[in-house]
């Protein structure tokens, strides 16, 4: 376990639980994929890898002018939209939906766990909170057979199954929904934040009747053939440690206590992204909350676990396939 910040407390048996999760995920990957075609352990299906610009707002309050947001600047990068399942499946199956942002040429000191020297990644999901709020609960869902996990949750954590059922969705397009970071991060040494990506496009995506196995990518491509897609990138500043925990991501931070403050505009310019080259790049790129400046260190038990799991699983996947990691 990396050194804890003053905002964090260790979870019981945290290191052992994470090691068991990595071992279980490696075994599952070996079972699901042949060497040379190893997919991601989670969010295996990308619904669009798109070029973006990330324009930091001018005239931010002094306390927000930190790290990536230190000065008005437009970064270039990638945004990978994805579905959460560990194996690719039809977009018509309800699932968690992800948005992973990678910014390039970001100056500043990285956290020690980062293996990319100039990038800053932000990893977000379509739900403000995850019912699997602790490392122990993530360990259970990864290491137990589905029936045993369901039985255990019904007995000891009945809210988890209901919460997971509510979190999985079939949106009209990846560009039409909100995404939340779930885990918290530092903003400089003395502030804690979560991130929220808010859609702002005026384009109207096709409705439910057009859904097919790959409709999310279809709808996004239709959008980007006609016009840009845009989002507000916002932060929530933690104001009350008692009601806005960092060690339990099952607790959403309410906007009444932590209003959304816009710090940047994410623009997806018109583009053709459904190409063989782009699909290959989507597999070569690695997105991780560990690709972070010190000013944006992810914190909390689940974040600490994800830093270790993402790093070790990505390395294992690329080595198994003899694939070069791309940044």
mmCIF file of C-alpha atoms in Angstrom:
data_model
loop_
_atom_site.group_PDB
_atom_site.id
_atom_site.type_symbol
_atom_site.label_atom_id
_atom_site.label_comp_id
_atom_site.label_asym_id
_atom_site.label_seq_id
_atom_site.Cartn_x
_atom_site.Cartn_y
_atom_site.Cartn_z
ATOM 1 C CA UNK A 1 0.000 0.000 0.000
ATOM 2 C CA UNK A 2 1.285 3.456 -0.875
ATOM 3 C CA UNK A 3 1.691 6.078 1.830
ATOM 4 C CA UNK A 4 -1.650 7.455 2.964
ATOM 5 C CA UNK A 5 -2.577 11.108 2.876
ATOM 6 C CA UNK A 6 -4.013 12.779 5.976
ATOM 7 C CA UNK A 7 -7.495 12.325 4.464
ATOM 8 C CA UNK A 8 -7.266 8.503 4.307
ATOM 9 C CA UNK A 9 -7.502 5.475 6.597
ATOM 10 C CA UNK A 10 -6.555 1.903 5.640
ATOM 11 C CA UNK A 11 -9.208 -0.742 5.100
ATOM 12 C CA UNK A 12 -8.729 -4.020 7.024
ATOM 13 C CA UNK A 13 -6.707 -6.591 5.020
ATOM 14 C CA UNK A 14 -6.546 -4.157 2.102
ATOM 15 C CA UNK A 15 -3.278 -5.393 0.583
ATOM 16 C CA UNK A 16 -4.258 -9.066 0.763
ATOM 17 C CA UNK A 17 -7.678 -8.399 -0.760
ATOM 18 C CA UNK A 18 -6.151 -6.513 -3.680
ATOM 19 C CA UNK A 19 -3.609 -9.281 -4.319
ATOM 20 C CA UNK A 20 -6.401 -11.878 -4.380
ATOM 21 C CA UNK A 21 -8.413 -9.746 -6.826
ATOM 22 C CA UNK A 22 -5.464 -9.443 -9.215
ATOM 23 C CA UNK A 23 -4.881 -13.205 -9.096
ATOM 24 C CA UNK A 24 -8.570 -13.933 -9.757
ATOM 25 C CA UNK A 25 -8.721 -11.459 -12.643
ATOM 26 C CA UNK A 26 -5.602 -12.933 -14.248
ATOM 27 C CA UNK A 27 -7.136 -16.407 -14.082
ATOM 28 C CA UNK A 28 -10.352 -15.135 -15.647
ATOM 29 C CA UNK A 29 -8.473 -13.355 -18.430
ATOM 30 C CA UNK A 30 -6.538 -16.520 -19.265
ATOM 31 C CA UNK A 31 -9.856 -18.369 -19.466
ATOM 32 C CA UNK A 32 -11.686 -15.742 -21.536
ATOM 33 C CA UNK A 33 -9.006 -14.714 -24.058
ATOM 34 C CA UNK A 34 -6.319 -16.553 -26.048
ATOM 35 C CA UNK A 35 -2.771 -15.130 -26.020
ATOM 36 C CA UNK A 36 -2.461 -12.370 -28.584
ATOM 37 C CA UNK A 37 -6.053 -11.183 -28.152
ATOM 38 C CA UNK A 38 -6.341 -10.390 -24.458
ATOM 39 C CA UNK A 39 -9.063 -7.870 -23.677
ATOM 40 C CA UNK A 40 -9.371 -5.660 -20.642
ATOM 41 C CA UNK A 41 -10.536 -7.234 -17.390
ATOM 42 C CA UNK A 42 -13.280 -4.590 -17.182
ATOM 43 C CA UNK A 43 -14.698 -2.158 -19.720
ATOM 44 C CA UNK A 44 -13.583 -4.560 -22.419
ATOM 45 C CA UNK A 45 -15.793 -3.065 -25.151
ATOM 46 C CA UNK A 46 -15.081 0.467 -26.259
ATOM 47 C CA UNK A 47 -18.006 2.269 -27.866
ATOM 48 C CA UNK A 48 -15.791 5.017 -29.243
ATOM 49 C CA UNK A 49 -12.227 6.266 -28.897
ATOM 50 C CA UNK A 50 -12.349 9.930 -29.881
ATOM 51 C CA UNK A 51 -9.963 12.847 -30.054
ATOM 52 C CA UNK A 52 -10.783 15.683 -27.676
ATOM 53 C CA UNK A 53 -9.726 19.103 -26.556
ATOM 54 C CA UNK A 54 -9.838 20.049 -22.875
ATOM 55 C CA UNK A 55 -10.013 23.830 -22.450
ATOM 56 C CA UNK A 56 -9.410 25.065 -18.906
ATOM 57 C CA UNK A 57 -11.677 27.915 -17.858
ATOM 58 C CA UNK A 58 -10.216 31.416 -17.533
ATOM 59 C CA UNK A 59 -10.595 33.315 -14.264
ATOM 60 C CA UNK A 60 -11.062 30.317 -11.998
ATOM 61 C CA UNK A 61 -11.087 31.046 -8.261
ATOM 62 C CA UNK A 62 -7.598 30.902 -6.760
ATOM 63 C CA UNK A 63 -8.279 27.686 -4.829
ATOM 64 C CA UNK A 64 -9.132 25.848 -8.066
ATOM 65 C CA UNK A 65 -6.082 27.013 -10.028
ATOM 66 C CA UNK A 66 -4.158 23.826 -9.253
ATOM 67 C CA UNK A 67 -2.513 21.170 -11.421
ATOM 68 C CA UNK A 68 -4.225 20.813 -14.783
ATOM 69 C CA UNK A 69 -6.405 23.806 -13.908
ATOM 70 C CA UNK A 70 -3.515 26.088 -12.925
ATOM 71 C CA UNK A 71 -3.822 28.325 -15.988
ATOM 72 C CA UNK A 72 -6.113 28.817 -18.973
ATOM 73 C CA UNK A 73 -4.839 26.275 -21.486
ATOM 74 C CA UNK A 74 -6.238 23.867 -24.059
ATOM 75 C CA UNK A 75 -4.925 20.312 -23.843
ATOM 76 C CA UNK A 76 -5.320 17.673 -26.506
ATOM 77 C CA UNK A 77 -6.147 14.101 -25.648
ATOM 78 C CA UNK A 78 -8.347 11.036 -26.001
ATOM 79 C CA UNK A 79 -11.695 10.011 -24.560
ATOM 80 C CA UNK A 80 -12.557 6.306 -24.506
ATOM 81 C CA UNK A 81 -16.252 5.553 -24.050
ATOM 82 C CA UNK A 82 -16.860 1.993 -22.893
ATOM 83 C CA UNK A 83 -19.235 -0.561 -21.416
ATOM 84 C CA UNK A 84 -18.319 -1.996 -18.049
ATOM 85 C CA UNK A 85 -18.575 -5.747 -18.564
ATOM 86 C CA UNK A 86 -15.378 -7.796 -18.643
ATOM 87 C CA UNK A 87 -16.386 -9.370 -21.959
ATOM 88 C CA UNK A 88 -17.762 -7.518 -25.009
ATOM 89 C CA UNK A 89 -21.546 -7.800 -25.289
ATOM 90 C CA UNK A 90 -24.455 -6.161 -27.067
ATOM 91 C CA UNK A 91 -25.011 -2.481 -26.297
ATOM 92 C CA UNK A 92 -28.659 -3.402 -25.758
ATOM 93 C CA UNK A 93 -27.695 -5.201 -22.533
ATOM 94 C CA UNK A 94 -27.902 -2.871 -19.554
ATOM 95 C CA UNK A 95 -24.420 -2.129 -18.253
ATOM 96 C CA UNK A 96 -22.259 0.439 -16.535
ATOM 97 C CA UNK A 97 -20.951 3.005 -19.048
ATOM 98 C CA UNK A 98 -17.545 4.590 -18.716
ATOM 99 C CA UNK A 99 -15.705 7.671 -19.938
ATOM 100 C CA UNK A 100 -11.908 7.642 -19.636
ATOM 101 C CA UNK A 101 -10.029 10.855 -20.462
ATOM 102 C CA UNK A 102 -6.315 11.031 -21.225
ATOM 103 C CA UNK A 103 -4.694 14.466 -21.566
ATOM 104 C CA UNK A 104 -1.294 14.846 -23.242
ATOM 105 C CA UNK A 105 1.673 17.133 -22.530
ATOM 106 C CA UNK A 106 0.626 17.984 -18.984
ATOM 107 C CA UNK A 107 3.557 19.451 -17.020
ATOM 108 C CA UNK A 108 4.172 18.749 -13.354
ATOM 109 C CA UNK A 109 5.244 16.097 -10.859
ATOM 110 C CA UNK A 110 3.451 12.742 -11.097
ATOM 111 C CA UNK A 111 2.487 10.420 -8.284
ATOM 112 C CA UNK A 112 5.108 7.662 -7.793
ATOM 113 C CA UNK A 113 2.766 4.986 -9.166
ATOM 114 C CA UNK A 114 2.440 6.649 -12.579
ATOM 115 C CA UNK A 115 4.207 4.971 -15.499
ATOM 116 C CA UNK A 116 3.400 7.790 -17.940
ATOM 117 C CA UNK A 117 5.501 10.967 -17.588
ATOM 118 C CA UNK A 118 3.312 13.568 -19.324
ATOM 119 C CA UNK A 119 -0.311 12.422 -19.162
ATOM 120 C CA UNK A 120 -3.229 13.066 -16.802
ATOM 121 C CA UNK A 121 -6.121 10.609 -16.842
ATOM 122 C CA UNK A 122 -9.620 11.007 -15.427
ATOM 123 C CA UNK A 123 -11.763 7.835 -15.126
ATOM 124 C CA UNK A 124 -15.518 8.266 -14.771
ATOM 125 C CA UNK A 125 -18.736 6.180 -14.690
ATOM 126 C CA UNK A 126 -22.394 6.858 -15.427
ATOM 127 C CA UNK A 127 -23.395 6.738 -11.748
ATOM 128 C CA UNK A 128 -22.574 9.115 -8.868
ATOM 129 C CA UNK A 129 -21.964 6.245 -6.452
ATOM 130 C CA UNK A 130 -21.084 2.543 -6.648
ATOM 131 C CA UNK A 131 -22.917 0.213 -4.219
ATOM 132 C CA UNK A 132 -19.671 -1.787 -4.017
ATOM 133 C CA UNK A 133 -18.263 1.010 -1.920
ATOM 134 C CA UNK A 134 -15.323 -0.765 -0.287
ATOM 135 C CA UNK A 135 -12.414 -2.947 -1.357
ATOM 136 C CA UNK A 136 -13.977 -5.893 0.504
ATOM 137 C CA UNK A 137 -17.172 -5.683 -1.543
ATOM 138 C CA UNK A 138 -15.224 -5.377 -4.795
ATOM 139 C CA UNK A 139 -13.204 -8.401 -3.682
ATOM 140 C CA UNK A 140 -16.400 -10.389 -3.178
ATOM 141 C CA UNK A 141 -17.864 -9.605 -6.593
ATOM 142 C CA UNK A 142 -14.585 -10.496 -8.327
ATOM 143 C CA UNK A 143 -13.640 -13.649 -6.407
ATOM 144 C CA UNK A 144 -17.025 -15.276 -5.686
ATOM 145 C CA UNK A 145 -19.179 -17.151 -8.163
ATOM 146 C CA UNK A 146 -22.179 -14.994 -9.207
ATOM 147 C CA UNK A 147 -24.721 -17.116 -7.312
ATOM 148 C CA UNK A 148 -22.621 -17.106 -4.135
ATOM 149 C CA UNK A 149 -22.066 -13.355 -4.403
ATOM 150 C CA UNK A 150 -25.800 -12.712 -4.840
ATOM 151 C CA UNK A 151 -26.634 -14.920 -1.870
ATOM 152 C CA UNK A 152 -24.072 -13.183 0.322
ATOM 153 C CA UNK A 153 -25.332 -9.735 -0.667
ATOM 154 C CA UNK A 154 -28.956 -10.687 -0.025
ATOM 155 C CA UNK A 155 -27.966 -11.817 3.456
ATOM 156 C CA UNK A 156 -25.516 -9.128 4.537
ATOM 157 C CA UNK A 157 -25.782 -6.187 2.102
ATOM 158 C CA UNK A 158 -29.260 -6.239 0.484
ATOM 159 C CA UNK A 159 -28.878 -2.699 -0.872
ATOM 160 C CA UNK A 160 -25.969 -3.702 -3.122
ATOM 161 C CA UNK A 161 -27.915 -5.756 -5.672
ATOM 162 C CA UNK A 162 -30.634 -3.122 -5.935
ATOM 163 C CA UNK A 163 -28.031 -0.399 -6.344
ATOM 164 C CA UNK A 164 -26.192 -2.298 -9.070
ATOM 165 C CA UNK A 165 -29.462 -2.902 -10.936
ATOM 166 C CA UNK A 166 -30.165 0.837 -10.855
ATOM 167 C CA UNK A 167 -26.678 1.774 -12.067
ATOM 168 C CA UNK A 168 -26.744 -0.231 -15.318
ATOM 169 C CA UNK A 169 -28.345 1.596 -18.243
ATOM 170 C CA UNK A 170 -28.923 1.672 -22.004
ATOM 171 C CA UNK A 171 -28.457 5.374 -22.882
ATOM 172 C CA UNK A 172 -29.216 6.907 -26.267
ATOM 173 C CA UNK A 173 -25.523 7.734 -26.824
ATOM 174 C CA UNK A 174 -22.291 7.949 -24.827
ATOM 175 C CA UNK A 175 -22.386 11.705 -25.448
ATOM 176 C CA UNK A 176 -25.803 12.142 -23.817
ATOM 177 C CA UNK A 177 -25.190 11.208 -20.181
ATOM 178 C CA UNK A 178 -23.417 12.414 -17.044
ATOM 179 C CA UNK A 179 -20.288 10.657 -15.750
ATOM 180 C CA UNK A 180 -18.877 10.761 -12.193
ATOM 181 C CA UNK A 181 -15.441 9.883 -10.832
ATOM 182 C CA UNK A 182 -16.881 7.980 -7.810
ATOM 183 C CA UNK A 183 -13.476 7.992 -6.089
ATOM 184 C CA UNK A 184 -12.103 11.230 -4.656
ATOM 185 C CA UNK A 185 -8.841 13.005 -5.484
ATOM 186 C CA UNK A 186 -6.693 15.681 -3.978
ATOM 187 C CA UNK A 187 -6.761 19.167 -5.429
ATOM 188 C CA UNK A 188 -3.446 20.394 -4.116
ATOM 189 C CA UNK A 189 -2.412 19.456 -0.562
ATOM 190 C CA UNK A 190 -5.445 20.744 1.322
ATOM 191 C CA UNK A 191 -8.562 20.099 -0.789
ATOM 192 C CA UNK A 192 -10.493 16.986 -1.811
ATOM 193 C CA UNK A 193 -12.709 16.785 -4.893
ATOM 194 C CA UNK A 194 -14.707 14.497 -7.132
ATOM 195 C CA UNK A 195 -15.156 15.067 -10.861
ATOM 196 C CA UNK A 196 -18.372 15.171 -12.886
ATOM 197 C CA UNK A 197 -18.644 15.272 -16.687
ATOM 198 C CA UNK A 198 -21.860 17.031 -17.750
ATOM 199 C CA UNK A 199 -23.168 16.740 -21.352
ATOM 200 C CA UNK A 200 -23.924 20.088 -23.023
ATOM 201 C CA UNK A 201 -24.521 19.181 -26.692
ATOM 202 C CA UNK A 202 -27.760 20.340 -28.291
ATOM 203 C CA UNK A 203 -27.768 17.431 -30.771
ATOM 204 C CA UNK A 204 -30.594 14.913 -30.273
ATOM 205 C CA UNK A 205 -29.583 11.269 -30.605
ATOM 206 C CA UNK A 206 -31.905 8.651 -32.143
ATOM 207 C CA UNK A 207 -34.321 7.006 -29.768
ATOM 208 C CA UNK A 208 -34.743 3.528 -28.370
ATOM 209 C CA UNK A 209 -36.292 2.025 -31.513
ATOM 210 C CA UNK A 210 -32.918 2.157 -33.300
ATOM 211 C CA UNK A 211 -31.011 0.190 -30.679
ATOM 212 C CA UNK A 212 -28.844 -2.656 -31.970
ATOM 213 C CA UNK A 213 -25.776 -4.551 -30.769
ATOM 214 C CA UNK A 214 -23.434 -1.641 -31.545
ATOM 215 C CA UNK A 215 -25.868 1.242 -31.429
ATOM 216 C CA UNK A 216 -23.861 3.328 -28.938
ATOM 217 C CA UNK A 217 -20.982 3.672 -31.393
ATOM 218 C CA UNK A 218 -23.446 4.140 -34.269
ATOM 219 C CA UNK A 219 -25.252 6.987 -32.511
ATOM 220 C CA UNK A 220 -22.017 8.657 -31.453
ATOM 221 C CA UNK A 221 -20.680 8.472 -35.021
ATOM 222 C CA UNK A 222 -23.925 9.949 -36.379
ATOM 223 C CA UNK A 223 -23.548 12.803 -33.906
ATOM 224 C CA UNK A 224 -19.924 13.490 -34.805
ATOM 225 C CA UNK A 225 -20.632 13.316 -38.522
ATOM 226 C CA UNK A 226 -22.972 16.284 -38.133
ATOM 227 C CA UNK A 227 -21.558 18.397 -35.291
ATOM 228 C CA UNK A 228 -19.184 18.518 -32.313
ATOM 229 C CA UNK A 229 -20.093 17.006 -28.957
ATOM 230 C CA UNK A 230 -19.366 18.936 -25.763
ATOM 231 C CA UNK A 231 -19.234 18.438 -22.007
ATOM 232 C CA UNK A 232 -18.592 20.623 -18.984
ATOM 233 C CA UNK A 233 -15.841 19.151 -16.812
ATOM 234 C CA UNK A 234 -16.741 20.057 -13.231
ATOM 235 C CA UNK A 235 -15.467 19.499 -9.703
ATOM 236 C CA UNK A 236 -17.216 18.972 -6.401
ATOM 237 C CA UNK A 237 -15.269 20.323 -3.441
ATOM 238 C CA UNK A 238 -15.686 18.285 -0.258
ATOM 239 C CA UNK A 239 -17.175 20.457 2.458
ATOM 240 C CA UNK A 240 -18.103 17.922 5.170
ATOM 241 C CA UNK A 241 -15.873 14.901 5.905
ATOM 242 C CA UNK A 242 -18.647 13.236 7.923
ATOM 243 C CA UNK A 243 -21.206 13.113 5.113
ATOM 244 C CA UNK A 244 -18.802 13.093 2.148
ATOM 245 C CA UNK A 245 -16.441 10.150 2.809
ATOM 246 C CA UNK A 246 -13.455 9.194 0.678
ATOM 247 C CA UNK A 247 -13.212 5.580 1.937
ATOM 248 C CA UNK A 248 -16.756 4.530 0.943
ATOM 249 C CA UNK A 249 -17.688 5.281 -2.663
ATOM 250 C CA UNK A 250 -21.229 3.992 -2.133
ATOM 251 C CA UNK A 251 -22.010 7.422 -0.682
ATOM 252 C CA UNK A 252 -22.734 10.056 -3.331
ATOM 253 C CA UNK A 253 -21.731 13.634 -2.661
ATOM 254 C CA UNK A 254 -24.865 15.721 -2.948
ATOM 255 C CA UNK A 255 -24.805 18.867 -5.063
ATOM 256 C CA UNK A 256 -26.527 20.736 -2.233
ATOM 257 C CA UNK A 257 -23.355 20.361 -0.143
ATOM 258 C CA UNK A 258 -20.892 20.257 -3.037
ATOM 259 C CA UNK A 259 -22.184 22.192 -6.058
ATOM 260 C CA UNK A 260 -20.711 21.416 -9.474
ATOM 261 C CA UNK A 261 -18.124 24.023 -10.439
ATOM 262 C CA UNK A 262 -17.066 24.113 -14.085
ATOM 263 C CA UNK A 263 -13.290 24.048 -14.567
ATOM 264 C CA UNK A 264 -12.980 23.062 -18.248
ATOM 265 C CA UNK A 265 -14.827 22.380 -21.494
ATOM 266 C CA UNK A 266 -14.371 19.009 -23.179
ATOM 267 C CA UNK A 267 -14.973 19.159 -26.924
ATOM 268 C CA UNK A 268 -15.170 16.140 -29.210
ATOM 269 C CA UNK A 269 -14.740 17.652 -32.686
ATOM 270 C CA UNK A 270 -16.398 16.162 -35.736
ATOM 271 C CA UNK A 271 -14.441 13.068 -36.748
ATOM 272 C CA UNK A 272 -14.559 9.565 -38.164
ATOM 273 C CA UNK A 273 -13.527 7.232 -35.349
ATOM 274 C CA UNK A 274 -14.823 3.871 -36.587
ATOM 275 C CA UNK A 275 -11.645 2.758 -38.325
ATOM 276 C CA UNK A 276 -9.293 -0.192 -37.934
ATOM 277 C CA UNK A 277 -6.446 2.082 -36.864
ATOM 278 C CA UNK A 278 -8.553 3.747 -34.171
ATOM 279 C CA UNK A 279 -9.794 0.386 -32.904
ATOM 280 C CA UNK A 280 -6.213 -0.840 -32.617
ATOM 281 C CA UNK A 281 -5.193 2.310 -30.740
ATOM 282 C CA UNK A 282 -8.118 1.799 -28.368
ATOM 283 C CA UNK A 283 -6.571 -1.530 -27.361
ATOM 284 C CA UNK A 284 -3.030 -0.178 -27.089
ATOM 285 C CA UNK A 285 -3.851 2.814 -24.885
ATOM 286 C CA UNK A 286 -3.922 2.307 -21.138
ATOM 287 C CA UNK A 287 -6.162 4.478 -18.963
ATOM 288 C CA UNK A 288 -5.599 4.591 -15.220
ATOM 289 C CA UNK A 289 -6.228 6.863 -12.265
ATOM 290 C CA UNK A 290 -2.524 6.294 -11.541
ATOM 291 C CA UNK A 291 -1.670 8.560 -14.472
ATOM 292 C CA UNK A 292 -1.989 11.599 -12.256
ATOM 293 C CA UNK A 293 -0.191 14.680 -11.047
ATOM 294 C CA UNK A 294 0.632 14.908 -7.356
ATOM 295 C CA UNK A 295 -1.882 17.754 -7.245
ATOM 296 C CA UNK A 296 -4.589 15.299 -8.386
ATOM 297 C CA UNK A 297 -3.623 12.171 -6.401
ATOM 298 C CA UNK A 298 -6.591 9.754 -6.189
ATOM 299 C CA UNK A 299 -7.425 8.857 -2.598
ATOM 300 C CA UNK A 300 -9.513 6.328 -0.701
ATOM 301 C CA UNK A 301 -9.333 2.537 -0.431
ATOM 302 C CA UNK A 302 -10.990 1.781 -3.776
ATOM 303 C CA UNK A 303 -8.740 4.292 -5.518
ATOM 304 C CA UNK A 304 -5.668 2.716 -3.941
ATOM 305 C CA UNK A 305 -6.864 -0.702 -5.100
ATOM 306 C CA UNK A 306 -7.566 0.519 -8.620
ATOM 307 C CA UNK A 307 -4.079 2.025 -8.905
ATOM 308 C CA UNK A 308 -2.519 -1.368 -8.187
ATOM 309 C CA UNK A 309 -5.005 -3.425 -10.194
ATOM 310 C CA UNK A 310 -5.004 -1.208 -13.297
ATOM 311 C CA UNK A 311 -1.227 -1.080 -13.384
ATOM 312 C CA UNK A 312 -0.594 -4.788 -12.914
ATOM 313 C CA UNK A 313 -3.427 -5.915 -15.208
ATOM 314 C CA UNK A 314 -2.387 -3.561 -18.006
ATOM 315 C CA UNK A 315 1.220 -4.718 -17.804
ATOM 316 C CA UNK A 316 0.156 -8.368 -17.784
ATOM 317 C CA UNK A 317 -2.217 -7.867 -20.753
ATOM 318 C CA UNK A 318 0.380 -6.144 -22.923
ATOM 319 C CA UNK A 319 3.141 -8.619 -22.036
ATOM 320 C CA UNK A 320 0.886 -11.604 -22.701
ATOM 321 C CA UNK A 321 0.026 -10.262 -26.142
ATOM 322 C CA UNK A 322 3.546 -8.956 -26.814
ATOM 323 C CA UNK A 323 1.898 -5.603 -27.506
ATOM 324 C CA UNK A 324 3.581 -2.239 -27.108
ATOM 325 C CA UNK A 325 1.887 0.038 -24.612
ATOM 326 C CA UNK A 326 0.952 3.380 -26.179
ATOM 327 C CA UNK A 327 0.700 6.667 -24.309
#
